[in-house]
Amino acid sequence: MLRYRKPSSVSPVTFEFGIAVLLKAGFTQIPRRGKGSHTVWAHPLYNGSITLSGKDGKDAQRYQEQDVKRAIREVKENES
């Protein structure tokens, strides 16, 4: 089965933007959980945690963008 892919002209999300979105949604960084460029994020209404890897100024990986969207969606559903 073929799946639709976004055109490559769509700009990828940056690492900083992913962090900003998580912060705005109420996620907090768990201190001393990530190594190197990895940061771990948690929210009281999210079952689990989100790990982002990357450095400032770099693009986030596509799977990380999807993880962030999924986590925020779950938090919004749990708020209701």
PDB file of C-alpha atoms in Angstrom:
ATOM      1  CA  MET A   1       0.000   0.000   0.000  1.00  0.00           C
ATOM      2  CA  LEU A   2       1.384   3.400  -0.943  1.00  0.00           C
ATOM      3  CA  ARG A   3       1.345   6.214   1.544  1.00  0.00           C
ATOM      4  CA  TYR A   4       1.267   9.908   0.806  1.00  0.00           C
ATOM      5  CA  ARG A   5       4.467  11.766   1.592  1.00  0.00           C
ATOM      6  CA  LYS A   6       4.747  15.495   2.010  1.00  0.00           C
ATOM      7  CA  PRO A   7       6.624  17.216  -0.785  1.00  0.00           C
ATOM      8  CA  SER A   8      10.258  17.866   0.012  1.00  0.00           C
ATOM      9  CA  SER A   9       9.640  21.594  -0.371  1.00  0.00           C
ATOM     10  CA  VAL A  10       7.940  21.615   3.038  1.00  0.00           C
ATOM     11  CA  SER A  11      10.380  22.960   5.604  1.00  0.00           C
ATOM     12  CA  PRO A  12      11.258  20.533   8.380  1.00  0.00           C
ATOM     13  CA  VAL A  13      10.615  21.507  11.988  1.00  0.00           C
ATOM     14  CA  THR A  14      13.650  22.735  13.895  1.00  0.00           C
ATOM     15  CA  PHE A  15      14.790  21.266  17.191  1.00  0.00           C
ATOM     16  CA  GLU A  16      14.090  24.584  18.980  1.00  0.00           C
ATOM     17  CA  PHE A  17      10.548  24.723  17.608  1.00  0.00           C
ATOM     18  CA  GLY A  18       9.845  21.219  18.904  1.00  0.00           C
ATOM     19  CA  ILE A  19      10.994  22.258  22.369  1.00  0.00           C
ATOM     20  CA  ALA A  20       8.932  25.465  22.227  1.00  0.00           C
ATOM     21  CA  VAL A  21       5.804  23.499  21.301  1.00  0.00           C
ATOM     22  CA  LEU A  22       6.355  21.043  24.161  1.00  0.00           C
ATOM     23  CA  LEU A  23       6.873  23.883  26.649  1.00  0.00           C
ATOM     24  CA  LYS A  24       3.733  25.669  25.453  1.00  0.00           C
ATOM     25  CA  ALA A  25       1.740  22.442  25.907  1.00  0.00           C
ATOM     26  CA  GLY A  26       2.947  22.170  29.522  1.00  0.00           C
ATOM     27  CA  PHE A  27       5.723  19.591  29.156  1.00  0.00           C
ATOM     28  CA  THR A  28       8.755  19.889  31.416  1.00  0.00           C
ATOM     29  CA  GLN A  29      12.274  18.661  30.851  1.00  0.00           C
ATOM     30  CA  ILE A  30      13.339  15.855  33.154  1.00  0.00           C
ATOM     31  CA  PRO A  31      16.783  16.851  34.439  1.00  0.00           C
ATOM     32  CA  ARG A  32      19.748  14.493  34.077  1.00  0.00           C
ATOM     33  CA  ARG A  33      17.803  11.887  32.082  1.00  0.00           C
ATOM     34  CA  GLY A  34      19.216  12.547  28.610  1.00  0.00           C
ATOM     35  CA  LYS A  35      22.833  12.100  27.563  1.00  0.00           C
ATOM     36  CA  GLY A  36      24.664  14.366  25.172  1.00  0.00           C
ATOM     37  CA  SER A  37      22.220  16.018  22.796  1.00  0.00           C
ATOM     38  CA  HIS A  38      19.231  14.037  24.128  1.00  0.00           C
ATOM     39  CA  THR A  39      16.557  15.688  26.275  1.00  0.00           C
ATOM     40  CA  VAL A  40      13.638  13.913  27.945  1.00  0.00           C
ATOM     41  CA  TRP A  41      10.241  15.594  28.398  1.00  0.00           C
ATOM     42  CA  ALA A  42       7.214  14.628  30.514  1.00  0.00           C
ATOM     43  CA  HIS A  43       3.679  15.857  31.191  1.00  0.00           C
ATOM     44  CA  PRO A  44       1.312  14.790  33.993  1.00  0.00           C
ATOM     45  CA  LEU A  45      -1.432  13.960  31.463  1.00  0.00           C
ATOM     46  CA  TYR A  46       0.848  12.052  29.079  1.00  0.00           C
ATOM     47  CA  ASN A  47       1.523   8.378  29.681  1.00  0.00           C
ATOM     48  CA  GLY A  48       5.261   8.129  29.068  1.00  0.00           C
ATOM     49  CA  SER A  49       7.943  10.561  28.023  1.00  0.00           C
ATOM     50  CA  ILE A  50       9.289  12.161  24.856  1.00  0.00           C
ATOM     51  CA  THR A  51      12.983  12.013  23.996  1.00  0.00           C
ATOM     52  CA  LEU A  52      14.328  14.593  21.576  1.00  0.00           C
ATOM     53  CA  SER A  53      17.810  14.423  20.169  1.00  0.00           C
ATOM     54  CA  GLY A  54      19.461  17.244  18.333  1.00  0.00           C
ATOM     55  CA  LYS A  55      21.257  20.518  18.683  1.00  0.00           C
ATOM     56  CA  ASP A  56      20.046  24.094  18.395  1.00  0.00           C
ATOM     57  CA  GLY A  57      19.782  25.199  14.794  1.00  0.00           C
ATOM     58  CA  LYS A  58      19.349  21.674  13.440  1.00  0.00           C
ATOM     59  CA  ASP A  59      16.205  20.133  11.969  1.00  0.00           C
ATOM     60  CA  ALA A  60      14.280  17.622  14.058  1.00  0.00           C
ATOM     61  CA  GLN A  61      13.913  14.114  12.706  1.00  0.00           C
ATOM     62  CA  ARG A  62      10.547  13.302  11.148  1.00  0.00           C
ATOM     63  CA  TYR A  63       9.770  10.636  13.774  1.00  0.00           C
ATOM     64  CA  GLN A  64      10.471  13.182  16.527  1.00  0.00           C
ATOM     65  CA  GLU A  65       8.023  15.619  14.953  1.00  0.00           C
ATOM     66  CA  GLN A  66       5.398  12.854  14.869  1.00  0.00           C
ATOM     67  CA  ASP A  67       6.125  11.906  18.506  1.00  0.00           C
ATOM     68  CA  VAL A  68       5.615  15.523  19.617  1.00  0.00           C
ATOM     69  CA  LYS A  69       2.324  15.804  17.710  1.00  0.00           C
ATOM     70  CA  ARG A  70       1.092  12.499  19.131  1.00  0.00           C
ATOM     71  CA  ALA A  71       2.001  13.490  22.702  1.00  0.00           C
ATOM     72  CA  ILE A  72       0.276  16.867  22.458  1.00  0.00           C
ATOM     73  CA  ARG A  73      -2.818  15.230  20.972  1.00  0.00           C
ATOM     74  CA  GLU A  74      -2.925  12.767  23.889  1.00  0.00           C
ATOM     75  CA  VAL A  75      -2.576  15.574  26.446  1.00  0.00           C
ATOM     76  CA  LYS A  76      -5.448  17.499  24.838  1.00  0.00           C
ATOM     77  CA  GLU A  77      -7.640  14.376  24.842  1.00  0.00           C
ATOM     78  CA  ASN A  78      -6.856  13.718  28.517  1.00  0.00           C
ATOM     79  CA  GLU A  79      -7.723  17.312  29.467  1.00  0.00           C
ATOM     80  CA  SER A  80     -11.338  16.777  28.398  1.00  0.00           C
TER      81      SER A  80
END
